[in-house]
Coordinates of C-alpha atoms in Angstrom, one line a residue:
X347 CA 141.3 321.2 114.0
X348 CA 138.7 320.8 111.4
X349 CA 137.8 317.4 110.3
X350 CA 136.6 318.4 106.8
X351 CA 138.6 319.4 104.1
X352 CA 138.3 319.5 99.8
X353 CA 141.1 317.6 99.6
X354 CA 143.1 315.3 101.3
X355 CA 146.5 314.7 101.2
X356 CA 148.0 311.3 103.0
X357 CA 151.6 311.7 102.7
X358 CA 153.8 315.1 102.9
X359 CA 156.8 313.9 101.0
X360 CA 157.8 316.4 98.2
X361 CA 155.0 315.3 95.4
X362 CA 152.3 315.3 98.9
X363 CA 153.1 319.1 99.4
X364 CA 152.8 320.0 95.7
X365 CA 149.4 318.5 95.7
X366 CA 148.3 320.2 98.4
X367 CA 149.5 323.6 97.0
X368 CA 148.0 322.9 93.5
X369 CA 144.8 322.4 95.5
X370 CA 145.0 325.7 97.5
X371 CA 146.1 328.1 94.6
X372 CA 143.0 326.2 93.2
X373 CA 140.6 328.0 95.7
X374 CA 139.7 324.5 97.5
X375 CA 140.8 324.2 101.2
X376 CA 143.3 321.0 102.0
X377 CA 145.1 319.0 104.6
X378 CA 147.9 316.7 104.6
X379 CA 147.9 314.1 106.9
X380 CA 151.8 312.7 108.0
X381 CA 152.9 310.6 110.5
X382 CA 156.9 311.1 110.2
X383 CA 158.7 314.8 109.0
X384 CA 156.9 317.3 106.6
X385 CA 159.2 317.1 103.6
X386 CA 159.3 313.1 103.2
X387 CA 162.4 311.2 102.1
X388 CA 163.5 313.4 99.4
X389 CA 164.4 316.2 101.9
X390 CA 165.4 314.0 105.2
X391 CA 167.2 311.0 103.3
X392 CA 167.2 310.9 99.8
X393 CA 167.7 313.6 97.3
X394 CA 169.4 316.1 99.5
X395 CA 171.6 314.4 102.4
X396 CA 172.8 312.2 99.2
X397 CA 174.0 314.8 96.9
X398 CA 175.3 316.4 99.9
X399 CA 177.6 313.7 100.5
X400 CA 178.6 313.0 97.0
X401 CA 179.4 316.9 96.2
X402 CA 182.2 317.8 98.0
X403 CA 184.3 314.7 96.6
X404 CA 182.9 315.6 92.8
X405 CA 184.3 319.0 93.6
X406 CA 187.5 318.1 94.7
X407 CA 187.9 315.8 91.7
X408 CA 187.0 318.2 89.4
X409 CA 189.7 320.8 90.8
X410 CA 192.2 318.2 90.5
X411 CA 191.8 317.6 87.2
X412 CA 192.4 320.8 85.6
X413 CA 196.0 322.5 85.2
X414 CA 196.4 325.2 88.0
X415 CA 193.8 324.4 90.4
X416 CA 195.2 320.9 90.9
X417 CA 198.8 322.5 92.2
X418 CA 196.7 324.6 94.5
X419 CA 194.6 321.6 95.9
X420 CA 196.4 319.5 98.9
X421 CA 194.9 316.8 101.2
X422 CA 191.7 315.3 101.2
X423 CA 188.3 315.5 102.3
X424 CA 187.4 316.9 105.8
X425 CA 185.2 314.3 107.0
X426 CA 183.7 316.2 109.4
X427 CA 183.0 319.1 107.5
X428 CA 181.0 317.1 104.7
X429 CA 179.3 315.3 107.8
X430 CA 178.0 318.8 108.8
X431 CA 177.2 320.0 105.1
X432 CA 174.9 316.9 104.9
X433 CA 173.5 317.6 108.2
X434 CA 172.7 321.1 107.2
X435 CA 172.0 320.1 103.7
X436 CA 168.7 317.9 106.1
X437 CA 167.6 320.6 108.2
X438 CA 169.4 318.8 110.8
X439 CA 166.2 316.2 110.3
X440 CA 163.7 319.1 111.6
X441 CA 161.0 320.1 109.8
X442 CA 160.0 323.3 112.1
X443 CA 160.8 325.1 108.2
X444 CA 158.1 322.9 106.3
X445 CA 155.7 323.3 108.4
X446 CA 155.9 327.1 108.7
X447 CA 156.3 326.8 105.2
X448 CA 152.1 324.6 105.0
X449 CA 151.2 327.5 107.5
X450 CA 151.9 330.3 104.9
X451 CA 150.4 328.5 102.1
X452 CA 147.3 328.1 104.5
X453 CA 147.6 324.1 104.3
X454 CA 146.7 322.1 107.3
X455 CA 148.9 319.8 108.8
X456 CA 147.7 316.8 110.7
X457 CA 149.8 314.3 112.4
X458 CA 149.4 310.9 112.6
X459 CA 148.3 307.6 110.3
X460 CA 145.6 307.4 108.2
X461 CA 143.6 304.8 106.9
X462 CA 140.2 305.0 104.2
X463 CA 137.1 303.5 105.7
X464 CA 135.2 305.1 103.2
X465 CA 134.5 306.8 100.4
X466 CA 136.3 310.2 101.0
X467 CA 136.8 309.7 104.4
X468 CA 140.3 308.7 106.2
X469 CA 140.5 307.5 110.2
X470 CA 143.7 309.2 111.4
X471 CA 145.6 307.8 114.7
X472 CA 148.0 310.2 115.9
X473 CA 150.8 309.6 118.1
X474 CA 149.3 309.4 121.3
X475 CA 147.0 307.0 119.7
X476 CA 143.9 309.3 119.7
X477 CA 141.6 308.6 116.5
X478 CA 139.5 310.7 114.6
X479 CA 137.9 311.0 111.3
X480 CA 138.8 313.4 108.3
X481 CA 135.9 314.0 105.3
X482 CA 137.0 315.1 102.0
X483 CA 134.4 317.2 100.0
X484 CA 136.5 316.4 96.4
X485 CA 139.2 314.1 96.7
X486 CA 141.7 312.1 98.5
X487 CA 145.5 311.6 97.4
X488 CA 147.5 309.1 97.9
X489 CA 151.5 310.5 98.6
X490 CA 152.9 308.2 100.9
X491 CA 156.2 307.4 98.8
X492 CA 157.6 304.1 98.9
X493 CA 159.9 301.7 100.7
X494 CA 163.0 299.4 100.5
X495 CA 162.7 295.9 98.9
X496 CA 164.8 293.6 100.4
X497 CA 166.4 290.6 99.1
X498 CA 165.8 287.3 100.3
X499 CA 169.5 286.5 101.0
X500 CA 169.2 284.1 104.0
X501 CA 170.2 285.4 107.4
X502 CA 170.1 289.0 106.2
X503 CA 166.9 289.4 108.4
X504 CA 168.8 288.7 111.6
X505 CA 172.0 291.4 110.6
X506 CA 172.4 294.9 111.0
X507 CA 172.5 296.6 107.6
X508 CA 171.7 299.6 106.4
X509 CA 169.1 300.8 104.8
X510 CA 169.9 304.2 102.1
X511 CA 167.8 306.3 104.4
X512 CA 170.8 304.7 107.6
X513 CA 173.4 305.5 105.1
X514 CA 172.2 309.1 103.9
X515 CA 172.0 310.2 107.9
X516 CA 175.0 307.9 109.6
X517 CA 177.0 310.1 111.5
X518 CA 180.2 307.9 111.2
X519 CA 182.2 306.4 108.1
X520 CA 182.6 302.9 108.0
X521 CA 186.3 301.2 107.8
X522 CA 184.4 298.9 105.0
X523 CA 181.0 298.6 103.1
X524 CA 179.2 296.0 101.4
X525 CA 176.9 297.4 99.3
X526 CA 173.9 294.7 98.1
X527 CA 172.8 296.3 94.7
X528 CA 174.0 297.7 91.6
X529 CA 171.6 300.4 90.7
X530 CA 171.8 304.1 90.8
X531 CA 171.4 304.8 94.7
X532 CA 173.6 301.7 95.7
X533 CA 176.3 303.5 92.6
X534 CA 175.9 307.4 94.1
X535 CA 176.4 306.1 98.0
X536 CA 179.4 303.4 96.9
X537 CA 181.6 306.3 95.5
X538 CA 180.6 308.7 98.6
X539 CA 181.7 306.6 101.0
X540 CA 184.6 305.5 99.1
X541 CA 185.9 309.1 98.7
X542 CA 185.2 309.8 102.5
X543 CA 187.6 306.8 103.1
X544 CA 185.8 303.4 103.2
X545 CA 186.9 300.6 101.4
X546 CA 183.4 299.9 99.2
X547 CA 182.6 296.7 97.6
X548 CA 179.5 296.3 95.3
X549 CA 177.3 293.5 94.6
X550 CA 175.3 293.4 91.7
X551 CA 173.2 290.4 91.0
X552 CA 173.2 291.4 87.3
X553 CA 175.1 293.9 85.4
X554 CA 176.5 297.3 87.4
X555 CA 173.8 300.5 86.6
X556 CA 171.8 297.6 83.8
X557 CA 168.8 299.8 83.0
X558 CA 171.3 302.1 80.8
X559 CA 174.1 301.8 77.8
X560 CA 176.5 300.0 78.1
X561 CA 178.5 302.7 77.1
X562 CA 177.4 304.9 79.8
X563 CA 177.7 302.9 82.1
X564 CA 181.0 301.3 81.8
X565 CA 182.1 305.2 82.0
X566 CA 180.8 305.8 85.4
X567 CA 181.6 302.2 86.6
X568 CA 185.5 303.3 85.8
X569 CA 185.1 306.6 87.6
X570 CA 184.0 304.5 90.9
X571 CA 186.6 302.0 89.8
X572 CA 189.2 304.8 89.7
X573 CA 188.3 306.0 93.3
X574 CA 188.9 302.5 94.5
X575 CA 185.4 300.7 94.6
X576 CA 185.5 296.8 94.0
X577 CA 182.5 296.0 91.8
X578 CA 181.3 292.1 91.6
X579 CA 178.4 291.8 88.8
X580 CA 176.8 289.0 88.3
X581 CA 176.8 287.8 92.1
X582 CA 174.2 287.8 95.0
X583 CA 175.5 286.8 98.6
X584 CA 174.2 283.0 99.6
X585 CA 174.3 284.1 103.2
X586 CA 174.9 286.8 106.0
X587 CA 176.1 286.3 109.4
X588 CA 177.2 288.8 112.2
X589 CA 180.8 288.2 113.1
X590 CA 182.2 288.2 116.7
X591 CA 183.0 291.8 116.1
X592 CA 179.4 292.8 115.0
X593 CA 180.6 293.6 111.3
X594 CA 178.8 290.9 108.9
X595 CA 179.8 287.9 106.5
X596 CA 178.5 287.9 103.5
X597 CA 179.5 284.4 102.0
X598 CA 179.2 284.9 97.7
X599 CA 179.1 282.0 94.9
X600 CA 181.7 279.6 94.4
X601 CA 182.5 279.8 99.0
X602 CA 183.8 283.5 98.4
X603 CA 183.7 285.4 101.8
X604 CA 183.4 289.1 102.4
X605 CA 183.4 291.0 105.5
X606 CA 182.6 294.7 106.1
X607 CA 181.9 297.4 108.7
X608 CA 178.7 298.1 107.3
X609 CA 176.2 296.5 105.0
X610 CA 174.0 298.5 102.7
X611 CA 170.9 296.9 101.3
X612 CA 169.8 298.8 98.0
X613 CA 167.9 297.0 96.0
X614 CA 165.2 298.5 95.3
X615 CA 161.8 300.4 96.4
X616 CA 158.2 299.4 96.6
X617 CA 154.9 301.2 96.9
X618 CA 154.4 301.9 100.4
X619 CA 150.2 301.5 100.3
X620 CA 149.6 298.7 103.0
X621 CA 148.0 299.6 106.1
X622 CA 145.9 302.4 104.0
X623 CA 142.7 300.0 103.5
X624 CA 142.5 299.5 99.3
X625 CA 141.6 296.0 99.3
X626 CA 138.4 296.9 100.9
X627 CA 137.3 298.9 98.0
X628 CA 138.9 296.1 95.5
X629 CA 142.5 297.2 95.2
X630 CA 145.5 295.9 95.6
X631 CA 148.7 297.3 96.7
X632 CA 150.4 296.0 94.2
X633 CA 148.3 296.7 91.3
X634 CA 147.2 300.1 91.8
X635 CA 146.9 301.7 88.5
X636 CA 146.2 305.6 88.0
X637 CA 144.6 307.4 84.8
X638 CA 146.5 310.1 82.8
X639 CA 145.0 313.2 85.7
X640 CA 146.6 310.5 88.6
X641 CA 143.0 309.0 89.5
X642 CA 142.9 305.7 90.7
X643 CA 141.2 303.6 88.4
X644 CA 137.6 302.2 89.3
X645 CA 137.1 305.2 92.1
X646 CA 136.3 308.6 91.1
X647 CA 137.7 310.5 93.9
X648 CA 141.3 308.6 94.7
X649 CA 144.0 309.6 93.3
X650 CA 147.6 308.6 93.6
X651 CA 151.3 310.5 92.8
X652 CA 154.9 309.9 93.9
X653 CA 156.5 306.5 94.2
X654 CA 153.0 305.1 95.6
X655 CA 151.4 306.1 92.4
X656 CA 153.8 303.2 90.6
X657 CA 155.2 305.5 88.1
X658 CA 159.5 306.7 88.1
X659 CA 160.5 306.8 91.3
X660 CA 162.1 310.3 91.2
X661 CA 161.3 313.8 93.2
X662 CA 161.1 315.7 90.4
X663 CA 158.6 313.4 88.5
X664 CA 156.8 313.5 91.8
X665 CA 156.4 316.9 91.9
X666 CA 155.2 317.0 88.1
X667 CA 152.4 314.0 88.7
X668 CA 150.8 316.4 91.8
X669 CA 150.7 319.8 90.2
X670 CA 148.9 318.3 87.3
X671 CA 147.0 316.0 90.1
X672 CA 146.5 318.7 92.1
X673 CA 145.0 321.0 89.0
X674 CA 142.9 318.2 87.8
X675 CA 141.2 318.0 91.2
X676 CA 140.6 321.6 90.6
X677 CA 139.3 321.3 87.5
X678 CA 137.1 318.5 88.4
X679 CA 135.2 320.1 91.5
X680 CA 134.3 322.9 89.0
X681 CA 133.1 320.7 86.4
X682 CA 136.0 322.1 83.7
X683 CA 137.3 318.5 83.7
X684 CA 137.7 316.4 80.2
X685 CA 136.7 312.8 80.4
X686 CA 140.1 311.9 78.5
X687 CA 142.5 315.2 78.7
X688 CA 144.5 315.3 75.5
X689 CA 148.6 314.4 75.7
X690 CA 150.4 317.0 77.1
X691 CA 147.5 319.2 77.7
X692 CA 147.2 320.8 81.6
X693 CA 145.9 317.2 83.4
X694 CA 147.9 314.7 81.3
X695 CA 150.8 313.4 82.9
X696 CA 152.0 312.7 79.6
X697 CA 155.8 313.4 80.3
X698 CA 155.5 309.8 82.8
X699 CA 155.9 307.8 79.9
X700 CA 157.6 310.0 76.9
X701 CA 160.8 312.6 78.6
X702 CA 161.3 311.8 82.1
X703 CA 164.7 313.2 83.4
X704 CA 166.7 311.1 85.2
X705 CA 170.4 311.7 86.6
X706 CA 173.0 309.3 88.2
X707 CA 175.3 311.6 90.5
X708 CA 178.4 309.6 90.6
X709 CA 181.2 311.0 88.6
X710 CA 181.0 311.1 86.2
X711 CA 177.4 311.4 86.1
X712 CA 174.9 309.5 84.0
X713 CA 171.5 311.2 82.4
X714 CA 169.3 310.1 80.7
X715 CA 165.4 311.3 79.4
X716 CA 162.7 309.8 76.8
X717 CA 162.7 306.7 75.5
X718 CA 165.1 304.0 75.1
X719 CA 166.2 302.8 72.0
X720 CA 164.5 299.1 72.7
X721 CA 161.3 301.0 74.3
X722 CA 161.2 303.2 70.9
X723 CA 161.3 300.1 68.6
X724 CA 158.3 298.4 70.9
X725 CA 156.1 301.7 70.6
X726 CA 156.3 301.2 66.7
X727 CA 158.7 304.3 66.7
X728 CA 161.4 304.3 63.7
X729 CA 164.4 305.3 65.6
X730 CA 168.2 305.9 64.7
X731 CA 170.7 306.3 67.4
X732 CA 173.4 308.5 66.6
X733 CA 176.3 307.8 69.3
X734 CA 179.3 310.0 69.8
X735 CA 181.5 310.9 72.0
X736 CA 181.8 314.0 74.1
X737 CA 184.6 315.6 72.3
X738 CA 184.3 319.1 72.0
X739 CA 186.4 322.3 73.0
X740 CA 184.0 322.7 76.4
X741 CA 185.2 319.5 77.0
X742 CA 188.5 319.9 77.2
X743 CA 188.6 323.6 79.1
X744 CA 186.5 321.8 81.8
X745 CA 188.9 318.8 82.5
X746 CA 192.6 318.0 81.1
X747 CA 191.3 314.0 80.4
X748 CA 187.7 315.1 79.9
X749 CA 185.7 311.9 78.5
X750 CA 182.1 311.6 77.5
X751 CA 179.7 309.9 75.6
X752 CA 176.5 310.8 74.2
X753 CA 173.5 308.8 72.7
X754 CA 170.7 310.5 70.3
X755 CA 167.8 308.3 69.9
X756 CA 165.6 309.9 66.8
X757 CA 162.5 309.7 65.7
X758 CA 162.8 308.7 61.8
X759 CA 159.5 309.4 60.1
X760 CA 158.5 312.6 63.0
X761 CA 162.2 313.8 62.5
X762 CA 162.6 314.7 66.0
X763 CA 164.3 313.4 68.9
X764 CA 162.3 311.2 71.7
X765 CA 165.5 309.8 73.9
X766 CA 168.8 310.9 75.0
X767 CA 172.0 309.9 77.3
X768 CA 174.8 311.6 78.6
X769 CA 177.7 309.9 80.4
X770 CA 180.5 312.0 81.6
X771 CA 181.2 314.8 84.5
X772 CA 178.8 317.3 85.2
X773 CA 176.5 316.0 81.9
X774 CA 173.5 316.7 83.9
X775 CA 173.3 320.4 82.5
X776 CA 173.0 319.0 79.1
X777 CA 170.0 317.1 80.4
X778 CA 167.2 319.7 80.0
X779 CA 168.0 320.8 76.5
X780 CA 167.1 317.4 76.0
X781 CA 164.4 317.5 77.7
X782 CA 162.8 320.3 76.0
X783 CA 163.7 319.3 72.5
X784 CA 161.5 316.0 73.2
X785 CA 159.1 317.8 75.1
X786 CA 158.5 320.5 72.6
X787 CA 158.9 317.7 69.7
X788 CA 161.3 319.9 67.8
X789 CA 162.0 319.2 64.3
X790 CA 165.7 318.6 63.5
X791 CA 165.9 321.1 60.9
X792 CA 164.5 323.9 63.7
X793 CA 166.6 322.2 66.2
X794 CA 169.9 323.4 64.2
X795 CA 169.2 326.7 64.5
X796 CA 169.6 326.8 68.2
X797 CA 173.4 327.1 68.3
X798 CA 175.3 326.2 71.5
X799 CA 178.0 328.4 73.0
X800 CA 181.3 328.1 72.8
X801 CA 183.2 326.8 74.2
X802 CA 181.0 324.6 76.0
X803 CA 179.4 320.5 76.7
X804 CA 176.7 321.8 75.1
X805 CA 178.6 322.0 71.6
X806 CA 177.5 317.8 71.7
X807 CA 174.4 319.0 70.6
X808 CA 176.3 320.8 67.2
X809 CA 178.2 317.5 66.9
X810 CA 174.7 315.3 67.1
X811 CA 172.6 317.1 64.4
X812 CA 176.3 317.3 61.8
X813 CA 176.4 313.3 62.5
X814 CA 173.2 312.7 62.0
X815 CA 173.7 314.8 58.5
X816 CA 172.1 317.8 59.0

């Protein structure tokens, strides 16, 4: 194995892979360094086992609500069978397919745990606990995702409980599941397991799904409602215990009990940076801060993307930070790189703070990109939000009690849109429209020209520019 690279990568998640890539097709040489399976979360326990679970049940739903298909449709899931989809769906939690995958696109892998001791330079402990030292000639990256917050609910240390990475890979349903959070992977795993046939409770300490409408949000809270989920806002357990049977007691405000199978803790996600040695060259973990190309502030040769990097916590922003990471690096070791690179230009990662994507996959689904309507009026940004519902032909070929709802946040003075929101099923194909329009920052009056088919969801966009009074 070499022990010198151009650039290297510590963390082989998803937005560690792209990096590495964007180096390569850059000409430099580059290495990833990861201690668990090439692909990272996203592949193993996130993105993919998730949606793996929730698909089959969105599918059956969906057949069942349109005339014809629904008198065709009998019985229910096949546990097993969407148990095997997910396992597929994960490689069956083998990454022998990644890392032929590095091999092609001549990127070295190295196994183990690394650590900076220098500048540029990494000590790496693999699993045997051998050590050794890797040099990078440009730059090192910083990939190495992120990790579950938990609460500080007394006694929920000395429980078993899930984490979303335990509930994404279980190989058995629960008869009952608590579920300790009301955001959107506690929402997407509530609804799986309640269509595979557990009886789901969830606990929200504030208000179900609260970083969006309320609007939006009440929609999908129905849907889970519908498919029998119990949701408590508002409340936080006060303690867990393990019961005699080894299920756990959560007792809730005002002496409430609640006893499930299973327990699943989703809270949240942190940074995962401790262990890599930053306070030595005077950062901390929890104030890392990264420039518009992904370098680390105060150090000209870190950089940082993915969830570590402190930005949206999403694969697909991810991937966006390293290719533009992974160009700037580029750039830089041939001198082409701009102190300050301009918004949206090729090193910006502009799209961080004004059109990320972001999709709830419940059912109905939530999405969401750009700013929100408070974020807008912060930024200075005149903005009218034009609200409607999702009432269009499309809507009503694709389900007999179709309802949506869609929120338009424009840009007053530009005349162009800079945040959107779709609630209702399968509303994540609108999202990219969206995205584009802010993106591309298209004038309304251009924007009207680009007609929508028909019949489809898409005719919300037809609906939005005539409210709006175009």
């Amino acid at each position: 194995m070499d022990t010198e690279y151009d650039v290297i990568v510590v963390g082989g998640g998803a937005a560690g892979e792209n990096a590495a890539d964007r180096a390569v097709k850059g000409g430099l040489t580059a290495a990833i360094v990861e201690k668990s399976l090439l692909g990272g979360a996203c592949s193993y326990w996130a993105c993919e086992p998730s949606k793996a679970l929730l698909r089959p049940g969105t599918a059956l739903h969906a057949a069942r609500r349109v005339p014809g298909a629904r008198e065709a449709v009998a019985g229910s899931l096949d546990v097993p069978a969407v148990l095997a989809h997910r396992d597929e769906a994960s490689s069956h939690w083998d990454d022998a397919g990644q890392v032929s995958w590095a091999q092609d696109a001549g990127i070295a892998l190295v196994r183990g745990t690394a650590r900076l001791t220098g500048a540029k330079r990494l000590w790496v402990t693999d699993d045997d606990g051998n050590h050794f030292t890797l040099t990078a000639r440009h730059a090192v990256v910083l990939a190495t995702g992120s990790v579950p917050s938990l609460p500080k609910i007394p006694g929920l240390h000395t429980v078993p409980v899930w984490t979303t990475a335990d509930a994404t890979s279980t190989q058995e349903v629960p008869e009952s599941l608590a579920v300790i959070g009301g955001g959107v992977a506690g929402a997407e795993l509530a609804q799986a397991f309640a269509r595979l046939g557990s009886r789901v409770t969830v606990l929200a300490r504030g208000s179900f799904l609260s970083a969006f409408p309320e609007d939006a949000r009440s929609l999908v809270a129905d849907g889970l409602r519908a498919d029998g989920v119990e949701i408590l806002e508002g409340v936080s357990p006060e303690l867990a215990e393990e019961t005699d049977d080894g299920a756990v007691r959560l007792t809730l405000p005002g002496g409430r009990t609640l006893e499930a199978a299973r327990v699943l803790v989703s809270t949240g996600r942190r940074p995962a940076l401790d262990g890599l040695g930053l306070p030595a060259f005077g950062i901390e973990p929890h104030a890392l801060r990264v420039a518009e190309t992904g370098r680390v502030q105060g150090l000209s040769w870190l950089y940082a993307v993915g969830d570590c990097s402190g930005g949206p916590k999403l694969t697909h922003q991810g991937k966006y930070q390293a290719r533009i990471t992974g160009d700037a690096i580029v750039a830089a070791a041939r001198g082409e790189l701009e102190a300050a690179p301009a918004p949206w230009s090729r090193h910006a990662r502009t799209a961080d703070v004004l059109a990320v994507p972001h999709v709830v996959f419940t059912d109905p689904e939530l999405a969401t990109v750009g700013l929100t309507e408070e974020d807008a009026w912060e930024a200075g940004i005149r903005v009218r939000a034009v609200e409607l519902p999702i009432s269009v032909a499309g809507a009503w070929q694709h389900a007999e009690d179709y309802e949506g709802w869609a929120q338009f946040l424009v840009d007053e003075d530009a005349r162009t849109l800079v945040g959107a929101c779709f609630a209702g099923p399968d509303v994540a194909e609108l999202l990219h429209a969206a995205t584009i329009a802010i993106v591309g920052e298209v004038p309304l009056e251009r924007l009207w020209h680009a007609t929508p088919s028909f019949p489809t969801l898409s005719e919300v966009w037809l609906r939005f520019l005539e409210a709006y009074g175009l």
